[in-house]
Amino acid sequence: MSSAPSQTLDEAAASPASAVLQALRPAALTRVHKFGGSSVADAARIAALAPLVDDGADIRAVVVSAMAGTTNALVAMAEQAASGQDWSADWSALRERHLATADTLDPDARHGLRDALGRDFDGLRDDLLALASATGDLAPLVAQVHGLGELVSSRLVQAALGGEAAGWQRLDARDVLVVHPGEMGVGVDWDASRERFADWRARRRPSRVVITGFVARDADGRSTTLGRNGSDYSAAIFANLFDADELLIWTDVDGVLSADPRLVPDAMVLPTMSYAEACELAYFGAKVLHPQTMAPVQSRAIPLCIRNTLNPSAPGTWILAENPAGDAELSPVKGLTIVRDMAVLELAGNGMVGVPGAAERLFAALHRAGVSVVMISQGSSEHSICCVVRAGQVDRARAAVESAFAEAIADTQTQGVSVTRDISILAAVGDGMVGIPGVAARLFAALAQARVNIRAIAQGASERNISVAIADADATRALRAAHSAFWLSPQTVSIGLIGPGQVGRELLSQMAAVLPRLRASSRVDLRLRGIANSGYMALDHFAIHPDEATTRLADMSTPSFDVDAFAAHIRAEHLPHALIVDCSGSEAVARRYPEWLAAGIHVVTPSKHAGSGGWERYVAIREAQRGGARFMYEATVGAGLPVISTLRNLLDTGDEIEAIDGMLSGTLAWLFNSFDGSRPFSALVRQARELGYTEPDPRDDLSGLDVARKLVILAREAGRELSLDDVDVENLVPEALRGVPRDEFLDRLEELDAPMQARLAAAQADGLALRHIAHLSREHGARVGVAALPPDHACRHTRLTDNLVQFTTARYASNPLVVQGPGAGPQVTAAGVFGDILAIAHSLSDGIGLHA
Ligand code: ASP
Ligand code: MG
């Protein structure tokens, strides 16, 4: 054996098949490349092929299609010629296009391209003239015309690769390829072709050759073609004749996709698939390859790769004899396709139960009528047989079946034939489905969730394909739902953020920091797909990078915020879950929660409107969560501290709440922690305001209302029907200062000092200290205000702006459970919000794709 040819390691690594072959490398590496019409569409594209075929293989064959649009033009000209119409203008235009390309590729006429093409086009003119007057079998002449595009493109490509001087020969496939038409398309006369090919090879000993795709000869030596789009097939045949190591089919997509990307934006390139899967997908109309392409490479187990001329660094899709182990883990389903324009035909009746031959009679009738049956399903009760046929054939099909069963129908043994139109077939294809029980369940669950009604089901005995018949109108929705069930993590969440204020912005930066890690380490895939403030919104079909979200929003120039459109976008059909984060603090937004939850959108917020607002809305939110969507608002109490979740855990495990006490305001905690009499209360309020601990108007804190709201939230979580009005709130702002403008209030702050100083002195006299606390219990109800506490009270042992919540319960009776820590500030608040988002994501069904 000779030494390994000069393929670089990188090139070998880029192709799994090459890596395998490295070990078993034959004496010479042979690679066949095929370029489609768009890859040779003009001089620039043709010139760009050279580096792609400069692949280090010892023997290289390049099979080419006609320049894009050429075959269509030739087909039209042949028709015009045969029917006596004028084709001369089209002929001139096509000739001009090719000559101009030749001039660009061969400016110094070194390759004599212009002359050669000129002769080819003269030949075409002669053929067209002959067509106008010919009699008898026109097919060979027509095929000769149709095939001109490949003849001329092969010359152009040969020249672009450097021509004979660079060792590139040219082969007109008609010199070696012998084929015959067959029932399933064009068949190859392998013996004859092999003999001629060997002959040609012996004479020419080619190591580099450009070959015309599409064209061939029949057994009588007459021109023919492999059928439209047949040059993939040509390439596969030549890969077989060369006994190539690899066949690379270059096109203008990155590979075979899991579904049509126009219908499923999240469709992804499949790294590998088996020949069988590729055949199955091609049959169901996924434009993978010409359906016959697989057989010639499959018989010699030649790996085939679909690559993108426009993006040559993409690895493409490898089609191999078998999927590499482990690949099925990605998804048991490889591809999903939709075939439209179908109709369901059903023959039903008691008369068919147990009667042998009914099915045979039905299909024989359809066969005689020339109707091809796309899908068959029969219930085991044998009460009905149902099949799916092309819409254009259904009338013929019905007539045929009615006449075949005329007697039975007249006898009312059968109820006759019914037809449902506007049907599509959704097919899921994949080797990995064999013997994996949950695949059908996952598909059906996804369709059920998307509210798609299934008319008929068929699973091939190979278990490589499950097909369902559905209404045309449901097709896209069904495809997207099925795609997300198989391809996305069940923990993929479409997220919308309303209100990028302090907390919202902090949340974005926390998300930016951890999302990549989350996606890699768990299946949680959070996609920020929309961001909005009161005026604008920025939406993205895929995802907005959290770091860019506020800029995206700031770049919007015309006010666009529409809360309904926003929610509809977030609740995307193609993603399994949706979640809106409301950091707006807006009452109007909070009003939407019940309807969002009812529509299956989870809601997370640090805003207290819903939790402490009107009782009716609160109940509506509780009710709406029965559908499965969750409402979480941990950050409303104690910011990031686990207050609400602790309370929930106590209740969920059957504990009983006796009392809840605590310091629920960071601002008031700081004020009273600092108030020891050494400085007047007003001075502390001023300092707190400067430190950013208070609201812009400190009365919002001093009024106690904010604390009362938090207490309402806790009380309701604990199962009490409590509203803000039921809370006994002490307002620390004296009556006289409540209605005055903010600046005046700030000027008159000293008026707070005397009464507060007196309370402090009284408390200190008893060995107590003042704290602002909230209390909830059966005996004392709900109260918020300043209290004098003994030294051993938990609230005496807090620092700075700490929040503290103390749960006295049946289990934590003598020694209450305490949650304590910093309870204010954008960072910890955002962390509380983020925690809720993750809690929801982690809880999402890992089952069969249903919403949690
Ligand atoms: N040029 C032929 C066609 O357009 C063959 C091919 O491109 O595959 O049908
Ligand atoms: Mg083509």
Coordinates of N, CA and C and ligand atoms in Angstrom, one line a residue, residues 65-66 71 150 214 228-231, ligand 1:
S65 N -24.2 20.0 -12.7 CA -25.5 20.3 -13.3 C -25.4 21.5 -14.3
A66 N -26.4 21.8 -15.0 CA -26.5 22.9 -15.9 C -26.5 24.2 -15.0
T71 N -31.8 24.4 -17.8 CA -32.6 23.2 -18.2 C -34.0 23.7 -18.5
E150 N -25.7 20.7 -19.3 CA -24.7 20.0 -18.6 C -23.4 19.9 -19.5
F214 N -26.9 14.4 -15.2 CA -28.2 14.4 -15.9 C -28.3 13.6 -17.2
R228 N -35.7 15.1 -14.4 CA -35.4 16.4 -13.8 C -34.7 16.3 -12.5
N229 N -33.8 17.1 -12.2 CA -33.0 17.1 -11.0 C -32.1 15.9 -10.9
G230 N -31.9 15.2 -12.0 CA -31.2 13.9 -12.0 C -29.7 13.9 -11.8
S231 N -29.1 15.1 -11.7 CA -27.7 15.0 -11.6 C -27.1 14.5 -10.2
Ligands
ASP1 N1 -30.1 20.3 -14.9 C1 -31.1 19.2 -14.6 C2 -32.4 19.8 -14.1 O1 -32.5 21.0 -13.9 C3 -30.5 18.2 -13.7 C4 -30.2 18.8 -12.3 O2 -29.9 20.0 -12.2 O3 -30.1 18.0 -11.3 O4 -33.3 19.1 -13.9

